PDB file of N, CA and C in Angstrom:
ATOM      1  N   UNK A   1       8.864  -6.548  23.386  1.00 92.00           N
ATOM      2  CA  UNK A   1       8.148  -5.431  22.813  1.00 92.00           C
ATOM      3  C   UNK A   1       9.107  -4.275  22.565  1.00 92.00           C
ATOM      4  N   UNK A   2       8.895  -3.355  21.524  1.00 95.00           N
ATOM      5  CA  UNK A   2       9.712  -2.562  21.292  1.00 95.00           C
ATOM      6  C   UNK A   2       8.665  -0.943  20.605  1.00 95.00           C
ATOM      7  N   UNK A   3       8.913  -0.032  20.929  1.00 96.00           N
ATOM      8  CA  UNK A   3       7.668   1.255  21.485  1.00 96.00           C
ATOM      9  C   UNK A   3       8.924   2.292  20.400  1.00 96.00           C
ATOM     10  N   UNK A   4       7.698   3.229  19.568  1.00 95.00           N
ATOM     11  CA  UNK A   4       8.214   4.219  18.545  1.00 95.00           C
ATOM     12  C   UNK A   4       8.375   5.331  19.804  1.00 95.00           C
ATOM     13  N   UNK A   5       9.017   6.409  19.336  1.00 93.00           N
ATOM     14  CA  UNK A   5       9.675   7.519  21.031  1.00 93.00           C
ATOM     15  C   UNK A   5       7.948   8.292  21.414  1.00 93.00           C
ATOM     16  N   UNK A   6       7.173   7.820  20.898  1.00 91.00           N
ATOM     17  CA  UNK A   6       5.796   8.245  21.239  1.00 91.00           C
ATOM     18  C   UNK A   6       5.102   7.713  21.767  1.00 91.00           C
ATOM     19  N   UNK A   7       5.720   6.790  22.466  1.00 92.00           N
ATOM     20  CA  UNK A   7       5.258   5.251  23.249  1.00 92.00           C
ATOM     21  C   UNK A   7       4.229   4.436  22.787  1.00 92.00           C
ATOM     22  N   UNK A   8       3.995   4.584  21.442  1.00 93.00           N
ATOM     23  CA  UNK A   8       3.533   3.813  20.348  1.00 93.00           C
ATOM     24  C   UNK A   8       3.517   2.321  20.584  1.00 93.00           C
ATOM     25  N   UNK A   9       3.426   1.342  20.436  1.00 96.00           N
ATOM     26  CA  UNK A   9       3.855  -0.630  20.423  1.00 96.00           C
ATOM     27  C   UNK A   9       4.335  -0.317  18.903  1.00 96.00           C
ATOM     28  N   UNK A  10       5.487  -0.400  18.506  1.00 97.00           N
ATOM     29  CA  UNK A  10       6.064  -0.717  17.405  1.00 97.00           C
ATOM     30  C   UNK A  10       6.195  -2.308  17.058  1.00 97.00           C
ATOM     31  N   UNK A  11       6.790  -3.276  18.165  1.00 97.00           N
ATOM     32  CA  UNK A  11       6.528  -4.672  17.854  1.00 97.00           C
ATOM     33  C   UNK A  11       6.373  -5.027  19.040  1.00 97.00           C
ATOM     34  N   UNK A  12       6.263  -6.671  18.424  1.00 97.00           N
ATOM     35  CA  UNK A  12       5.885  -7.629  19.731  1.00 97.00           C
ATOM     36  C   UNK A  12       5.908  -9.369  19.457  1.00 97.00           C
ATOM     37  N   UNK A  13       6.493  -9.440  19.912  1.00 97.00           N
ATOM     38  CA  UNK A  13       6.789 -11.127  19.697  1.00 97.00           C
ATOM     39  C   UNK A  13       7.653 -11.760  20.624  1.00 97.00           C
ATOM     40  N   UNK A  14       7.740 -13.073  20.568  1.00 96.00           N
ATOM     41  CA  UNK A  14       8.339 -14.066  21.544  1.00 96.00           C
ATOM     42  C   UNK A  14       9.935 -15.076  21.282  1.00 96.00           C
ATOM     43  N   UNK A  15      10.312 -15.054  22.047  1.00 95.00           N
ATOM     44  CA  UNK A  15      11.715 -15.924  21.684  1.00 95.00           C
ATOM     45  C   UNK A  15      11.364 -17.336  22.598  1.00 95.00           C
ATOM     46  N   UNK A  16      12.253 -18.386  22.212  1.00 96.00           N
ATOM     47  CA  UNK A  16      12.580 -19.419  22.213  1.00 96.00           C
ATOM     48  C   UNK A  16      13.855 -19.646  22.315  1.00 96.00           C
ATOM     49  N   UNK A  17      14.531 -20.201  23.605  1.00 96.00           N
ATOM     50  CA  UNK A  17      16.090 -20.715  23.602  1.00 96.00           C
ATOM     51  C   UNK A  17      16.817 -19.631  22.453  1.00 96.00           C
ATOM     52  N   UNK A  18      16.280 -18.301  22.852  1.00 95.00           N
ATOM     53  CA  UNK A  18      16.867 -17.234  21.891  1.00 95.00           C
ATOM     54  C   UNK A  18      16.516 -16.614  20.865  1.00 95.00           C
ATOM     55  N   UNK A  19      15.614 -17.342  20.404  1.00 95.00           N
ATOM     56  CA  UNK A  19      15.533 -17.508  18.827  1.00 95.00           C
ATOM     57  C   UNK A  19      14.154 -16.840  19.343  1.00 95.00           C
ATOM     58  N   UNK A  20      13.550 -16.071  17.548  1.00 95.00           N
ATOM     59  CA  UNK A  20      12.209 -15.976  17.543  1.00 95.00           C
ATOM     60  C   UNK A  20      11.041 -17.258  17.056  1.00 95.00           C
ATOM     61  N   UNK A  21      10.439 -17.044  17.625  1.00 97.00           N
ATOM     62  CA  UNK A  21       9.800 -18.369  17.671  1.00 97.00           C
ATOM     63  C   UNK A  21       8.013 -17.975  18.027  1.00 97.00           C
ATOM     64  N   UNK A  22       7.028 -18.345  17.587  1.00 97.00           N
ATOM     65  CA  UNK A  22       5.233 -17.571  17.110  1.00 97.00           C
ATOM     66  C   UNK A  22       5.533 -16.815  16.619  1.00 97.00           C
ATOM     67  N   UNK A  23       4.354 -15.982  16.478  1.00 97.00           N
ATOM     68  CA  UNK A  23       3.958 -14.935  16.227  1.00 97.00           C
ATOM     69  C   UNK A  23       4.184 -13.566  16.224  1.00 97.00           C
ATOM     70  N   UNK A  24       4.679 -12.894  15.607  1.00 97.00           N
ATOM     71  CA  UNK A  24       5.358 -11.523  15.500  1.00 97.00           C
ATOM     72  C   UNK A  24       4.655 -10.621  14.439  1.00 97.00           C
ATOM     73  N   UNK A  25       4.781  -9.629  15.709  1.00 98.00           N
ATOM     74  CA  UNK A  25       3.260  -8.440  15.156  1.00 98.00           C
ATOM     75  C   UNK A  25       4.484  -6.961  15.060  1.00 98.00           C
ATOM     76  N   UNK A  26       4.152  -6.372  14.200  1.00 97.00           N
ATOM     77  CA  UNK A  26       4.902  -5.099  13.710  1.00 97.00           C
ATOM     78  C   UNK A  26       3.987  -4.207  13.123  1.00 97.00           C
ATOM     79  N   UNK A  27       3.965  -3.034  13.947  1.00 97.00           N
ATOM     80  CA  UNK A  27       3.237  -2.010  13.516  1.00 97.00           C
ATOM     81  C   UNK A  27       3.874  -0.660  12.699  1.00 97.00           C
ATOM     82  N   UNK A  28       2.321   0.433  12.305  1.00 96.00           N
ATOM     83  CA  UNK A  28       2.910   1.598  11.871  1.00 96.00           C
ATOM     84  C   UNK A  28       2.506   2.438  13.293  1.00 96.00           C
ATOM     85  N   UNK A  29       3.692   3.340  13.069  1.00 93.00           N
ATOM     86  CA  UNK A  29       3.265   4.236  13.844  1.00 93.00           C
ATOM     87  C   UNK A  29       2.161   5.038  14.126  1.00 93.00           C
ATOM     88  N   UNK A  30       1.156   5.326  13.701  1.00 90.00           N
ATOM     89  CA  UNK A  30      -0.254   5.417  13.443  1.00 90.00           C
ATOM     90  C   UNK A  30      -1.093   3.891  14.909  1.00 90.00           C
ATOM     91  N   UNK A  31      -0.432   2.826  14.601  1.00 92.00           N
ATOM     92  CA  UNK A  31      -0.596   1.570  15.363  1.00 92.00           C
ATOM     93  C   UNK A  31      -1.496   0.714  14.844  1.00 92.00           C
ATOM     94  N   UNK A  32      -1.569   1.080  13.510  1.00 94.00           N
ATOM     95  CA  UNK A  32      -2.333  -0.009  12.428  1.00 94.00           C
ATOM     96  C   UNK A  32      -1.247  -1.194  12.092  1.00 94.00           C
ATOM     97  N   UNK A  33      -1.637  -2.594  12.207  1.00 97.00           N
ATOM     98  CA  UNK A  33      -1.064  -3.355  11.889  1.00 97.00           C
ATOM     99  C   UNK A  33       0.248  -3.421  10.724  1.00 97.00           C
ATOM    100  N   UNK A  34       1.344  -3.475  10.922  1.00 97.00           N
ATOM    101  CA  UNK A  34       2.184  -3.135   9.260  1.00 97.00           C
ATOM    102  C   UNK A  34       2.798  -4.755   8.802  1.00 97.00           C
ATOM    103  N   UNK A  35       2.625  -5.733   9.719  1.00 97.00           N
ATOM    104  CA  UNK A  35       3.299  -7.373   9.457  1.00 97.00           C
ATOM    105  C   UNK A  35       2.879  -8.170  10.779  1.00 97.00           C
ATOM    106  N   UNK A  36       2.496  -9.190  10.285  1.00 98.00           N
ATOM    107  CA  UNK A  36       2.024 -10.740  11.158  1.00 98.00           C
ATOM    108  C   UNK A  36       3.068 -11.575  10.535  1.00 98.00           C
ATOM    109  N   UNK A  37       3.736 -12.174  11.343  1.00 97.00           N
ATOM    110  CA  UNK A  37       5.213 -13.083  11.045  1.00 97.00           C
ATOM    111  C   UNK A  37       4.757 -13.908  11.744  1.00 97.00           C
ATOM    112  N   UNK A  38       5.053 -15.528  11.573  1.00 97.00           N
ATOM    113  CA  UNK A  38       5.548 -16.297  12.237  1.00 97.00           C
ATOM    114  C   UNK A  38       6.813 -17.041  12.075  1.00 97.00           C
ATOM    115  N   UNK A  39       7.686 -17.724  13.221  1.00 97.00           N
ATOM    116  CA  UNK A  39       8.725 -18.155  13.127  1.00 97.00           C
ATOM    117  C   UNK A  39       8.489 -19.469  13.855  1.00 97.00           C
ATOM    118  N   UNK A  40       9.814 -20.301  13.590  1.00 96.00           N
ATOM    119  CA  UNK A  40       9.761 -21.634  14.482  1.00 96.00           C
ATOM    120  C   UNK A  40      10.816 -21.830  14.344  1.00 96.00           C
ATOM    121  N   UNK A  41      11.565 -22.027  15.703  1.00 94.00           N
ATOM    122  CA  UNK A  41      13.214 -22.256  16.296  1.00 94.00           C
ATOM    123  C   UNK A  41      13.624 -20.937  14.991  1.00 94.00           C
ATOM    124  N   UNK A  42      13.237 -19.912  14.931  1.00 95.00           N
ATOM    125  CA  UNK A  42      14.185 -18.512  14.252  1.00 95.00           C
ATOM    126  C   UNK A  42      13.914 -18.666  12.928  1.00 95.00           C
ATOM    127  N   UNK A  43      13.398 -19.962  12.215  1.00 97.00           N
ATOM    128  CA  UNK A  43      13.228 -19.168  10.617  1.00 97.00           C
ATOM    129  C   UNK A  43      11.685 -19.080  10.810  1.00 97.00           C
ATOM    130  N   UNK A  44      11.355 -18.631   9.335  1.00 97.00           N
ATOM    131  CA  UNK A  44      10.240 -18.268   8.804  1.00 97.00           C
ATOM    132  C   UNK A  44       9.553 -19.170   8.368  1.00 97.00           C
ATOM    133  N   UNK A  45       8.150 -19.313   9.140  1.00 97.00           N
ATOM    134  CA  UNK A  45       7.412 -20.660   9.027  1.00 97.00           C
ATOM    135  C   UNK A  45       5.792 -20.142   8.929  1.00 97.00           C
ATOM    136  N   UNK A  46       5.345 -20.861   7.731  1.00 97.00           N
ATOM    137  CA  UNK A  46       3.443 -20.644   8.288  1.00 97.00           C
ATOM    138  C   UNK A  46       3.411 -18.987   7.518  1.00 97.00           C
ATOM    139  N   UNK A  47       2.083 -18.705   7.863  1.00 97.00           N
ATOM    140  CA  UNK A  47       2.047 -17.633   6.703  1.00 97.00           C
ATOM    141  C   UNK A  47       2.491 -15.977   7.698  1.00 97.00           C
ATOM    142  N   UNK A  48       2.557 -14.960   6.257  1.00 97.00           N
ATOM    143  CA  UNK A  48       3.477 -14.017   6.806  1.00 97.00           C
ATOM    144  C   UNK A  48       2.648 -12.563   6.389  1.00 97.00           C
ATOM    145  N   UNK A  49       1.741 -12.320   6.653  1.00 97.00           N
ATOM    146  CA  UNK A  49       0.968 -10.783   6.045  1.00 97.00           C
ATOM    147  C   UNK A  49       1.282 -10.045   6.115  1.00 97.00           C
ATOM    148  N   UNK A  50       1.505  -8.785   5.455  1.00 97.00           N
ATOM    149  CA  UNK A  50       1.924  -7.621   5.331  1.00 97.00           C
ATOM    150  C   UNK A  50       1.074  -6.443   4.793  1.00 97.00           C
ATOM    151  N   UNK A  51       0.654  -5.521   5.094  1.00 97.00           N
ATOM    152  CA  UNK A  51      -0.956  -4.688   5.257  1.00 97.00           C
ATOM    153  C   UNK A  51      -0.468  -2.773   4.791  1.00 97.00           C
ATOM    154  N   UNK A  52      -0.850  -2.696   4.261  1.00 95.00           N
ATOM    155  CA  UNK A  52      -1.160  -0.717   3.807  1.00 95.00           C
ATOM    156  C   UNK A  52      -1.108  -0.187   5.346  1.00 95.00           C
ATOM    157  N   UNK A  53      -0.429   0.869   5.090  1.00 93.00           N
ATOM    158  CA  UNK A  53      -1.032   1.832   6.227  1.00 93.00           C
ATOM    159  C   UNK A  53      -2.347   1.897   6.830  1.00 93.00           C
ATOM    160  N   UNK A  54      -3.261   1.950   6.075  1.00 92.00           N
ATOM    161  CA  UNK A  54      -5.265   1.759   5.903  1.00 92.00           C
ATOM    162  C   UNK A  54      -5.571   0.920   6.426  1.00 92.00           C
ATOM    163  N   UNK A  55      -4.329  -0.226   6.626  1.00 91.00           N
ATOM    164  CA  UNK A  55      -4.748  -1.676   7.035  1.00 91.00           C
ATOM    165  C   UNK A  55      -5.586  -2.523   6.354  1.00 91.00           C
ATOM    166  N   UNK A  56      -4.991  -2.260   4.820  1.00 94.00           N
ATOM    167  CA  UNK A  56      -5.661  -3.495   3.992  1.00 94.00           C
ATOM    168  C   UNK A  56      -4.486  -4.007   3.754  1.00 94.00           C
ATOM    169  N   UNK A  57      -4.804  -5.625   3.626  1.00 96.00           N
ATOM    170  CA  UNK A  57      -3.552  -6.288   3.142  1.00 96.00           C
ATOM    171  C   UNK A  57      -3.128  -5.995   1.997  1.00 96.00           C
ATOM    172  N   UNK A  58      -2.012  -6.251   1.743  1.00 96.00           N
ATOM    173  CA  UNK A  58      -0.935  -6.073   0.778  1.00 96.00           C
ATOM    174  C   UNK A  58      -0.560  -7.208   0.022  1.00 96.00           C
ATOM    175  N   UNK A  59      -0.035  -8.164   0.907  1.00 97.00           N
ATOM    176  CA  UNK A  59       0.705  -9.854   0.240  1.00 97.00           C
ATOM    177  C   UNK A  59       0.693 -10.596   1.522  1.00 97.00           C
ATOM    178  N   UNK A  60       1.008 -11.081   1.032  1.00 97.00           N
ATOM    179  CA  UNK A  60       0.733 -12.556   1.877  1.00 97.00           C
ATOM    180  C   UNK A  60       2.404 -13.453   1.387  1.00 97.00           C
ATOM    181  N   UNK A  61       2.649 -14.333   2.475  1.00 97.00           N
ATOM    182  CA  UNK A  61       3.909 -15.007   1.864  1.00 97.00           C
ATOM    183  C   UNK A  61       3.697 -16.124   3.011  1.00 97.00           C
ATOM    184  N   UNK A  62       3.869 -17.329   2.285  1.00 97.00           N
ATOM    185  CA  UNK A  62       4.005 -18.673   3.470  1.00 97.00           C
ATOM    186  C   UNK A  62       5.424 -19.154   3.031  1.00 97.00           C
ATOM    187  N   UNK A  63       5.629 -19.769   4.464  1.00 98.00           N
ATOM    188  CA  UNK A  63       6.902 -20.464   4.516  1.00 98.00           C
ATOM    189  C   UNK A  63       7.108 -21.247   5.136  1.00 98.00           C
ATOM    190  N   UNK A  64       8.228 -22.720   4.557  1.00 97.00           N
ATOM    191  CA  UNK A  64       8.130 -24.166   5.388  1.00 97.00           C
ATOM    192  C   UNK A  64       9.845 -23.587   5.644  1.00 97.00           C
ATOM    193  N   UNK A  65      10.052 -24.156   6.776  1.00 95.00           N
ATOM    194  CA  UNK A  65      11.741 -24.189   7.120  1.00 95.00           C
ATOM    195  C   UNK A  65      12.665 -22.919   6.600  1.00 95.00           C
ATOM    196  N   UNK A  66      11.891 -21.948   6.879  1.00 96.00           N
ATOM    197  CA  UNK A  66      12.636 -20.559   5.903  1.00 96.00           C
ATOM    198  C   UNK A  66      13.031 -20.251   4.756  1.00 96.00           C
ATOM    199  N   UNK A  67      12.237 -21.348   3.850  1.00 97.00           N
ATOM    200  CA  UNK A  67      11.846 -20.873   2.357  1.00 97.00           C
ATOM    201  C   UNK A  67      10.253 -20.716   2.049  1.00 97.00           C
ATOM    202  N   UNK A  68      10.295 -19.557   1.074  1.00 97.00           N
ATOM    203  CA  UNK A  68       8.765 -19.421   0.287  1.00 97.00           C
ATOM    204  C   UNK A  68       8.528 -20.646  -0.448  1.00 97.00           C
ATOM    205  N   UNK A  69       7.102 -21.075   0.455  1.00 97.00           N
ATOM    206  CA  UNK A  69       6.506 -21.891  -0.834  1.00 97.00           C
ATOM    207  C   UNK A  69       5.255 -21.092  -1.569  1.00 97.00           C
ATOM    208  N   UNK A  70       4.940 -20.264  -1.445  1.00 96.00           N
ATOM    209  CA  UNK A  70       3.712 -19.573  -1.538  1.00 96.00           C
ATOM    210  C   UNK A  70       4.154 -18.005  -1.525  1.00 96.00           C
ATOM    211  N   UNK A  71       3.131 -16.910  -2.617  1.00 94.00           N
ATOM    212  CA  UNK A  71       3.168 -15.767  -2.441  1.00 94.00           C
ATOM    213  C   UNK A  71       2.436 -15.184  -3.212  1.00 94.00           C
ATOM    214  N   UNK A  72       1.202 -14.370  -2.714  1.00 95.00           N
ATOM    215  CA  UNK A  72       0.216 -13.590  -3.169  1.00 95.00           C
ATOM    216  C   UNK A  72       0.379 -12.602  -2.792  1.00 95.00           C
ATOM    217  N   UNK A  73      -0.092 -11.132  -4.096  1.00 93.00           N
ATOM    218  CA  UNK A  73       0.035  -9.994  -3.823  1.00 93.00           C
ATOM    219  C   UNK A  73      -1.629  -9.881  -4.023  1.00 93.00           C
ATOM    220  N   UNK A  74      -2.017  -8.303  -3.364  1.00 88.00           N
ATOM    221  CA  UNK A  74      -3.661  -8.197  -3.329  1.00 88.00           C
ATOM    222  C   UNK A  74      -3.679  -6.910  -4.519  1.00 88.00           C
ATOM    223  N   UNK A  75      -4.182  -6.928  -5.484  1.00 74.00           N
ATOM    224  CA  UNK A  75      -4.163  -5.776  -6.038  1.00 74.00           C
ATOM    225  C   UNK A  75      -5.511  -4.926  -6.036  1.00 74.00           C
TER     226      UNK A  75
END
């Protein structure tokens, strides 16, 4: 976990033999959601959201073995 100097939760996620590995949550300072990541053994795997300040989503991005196969924006 890692805290904005306002002791905010700025992020939060898990490692693996080092690596990031689930689910990884990143906020705004406000503490509205700002990114949902997932990883597996350190790349980018499974889908990836990314949200407005307001906390409406934004885009969306999936990924097999740390390439995009997929990517929607919300307009």
């Amino acid at each position: 976990e890692t805290y904005y100097e306002n002791d905010q939760l700025k992020s939060e996620g898990n490692f693996k033999d080092g690596k990031r590995d689930g689910l990884w949550k990143v906020y705004y300072e406000n503490g509205k959601l700002d990114k949902e990541r997932n990883y597996k053994d350190g790349k980018e795997e499974g889908l990836w959201k990314y949200y407005w300040p307001n906390g409406e989503l934004m885009r969306t991005r999936t990924y097999k073995n740390g390439k995009i196969i997929s990517y929607f924006i919300n307009k």
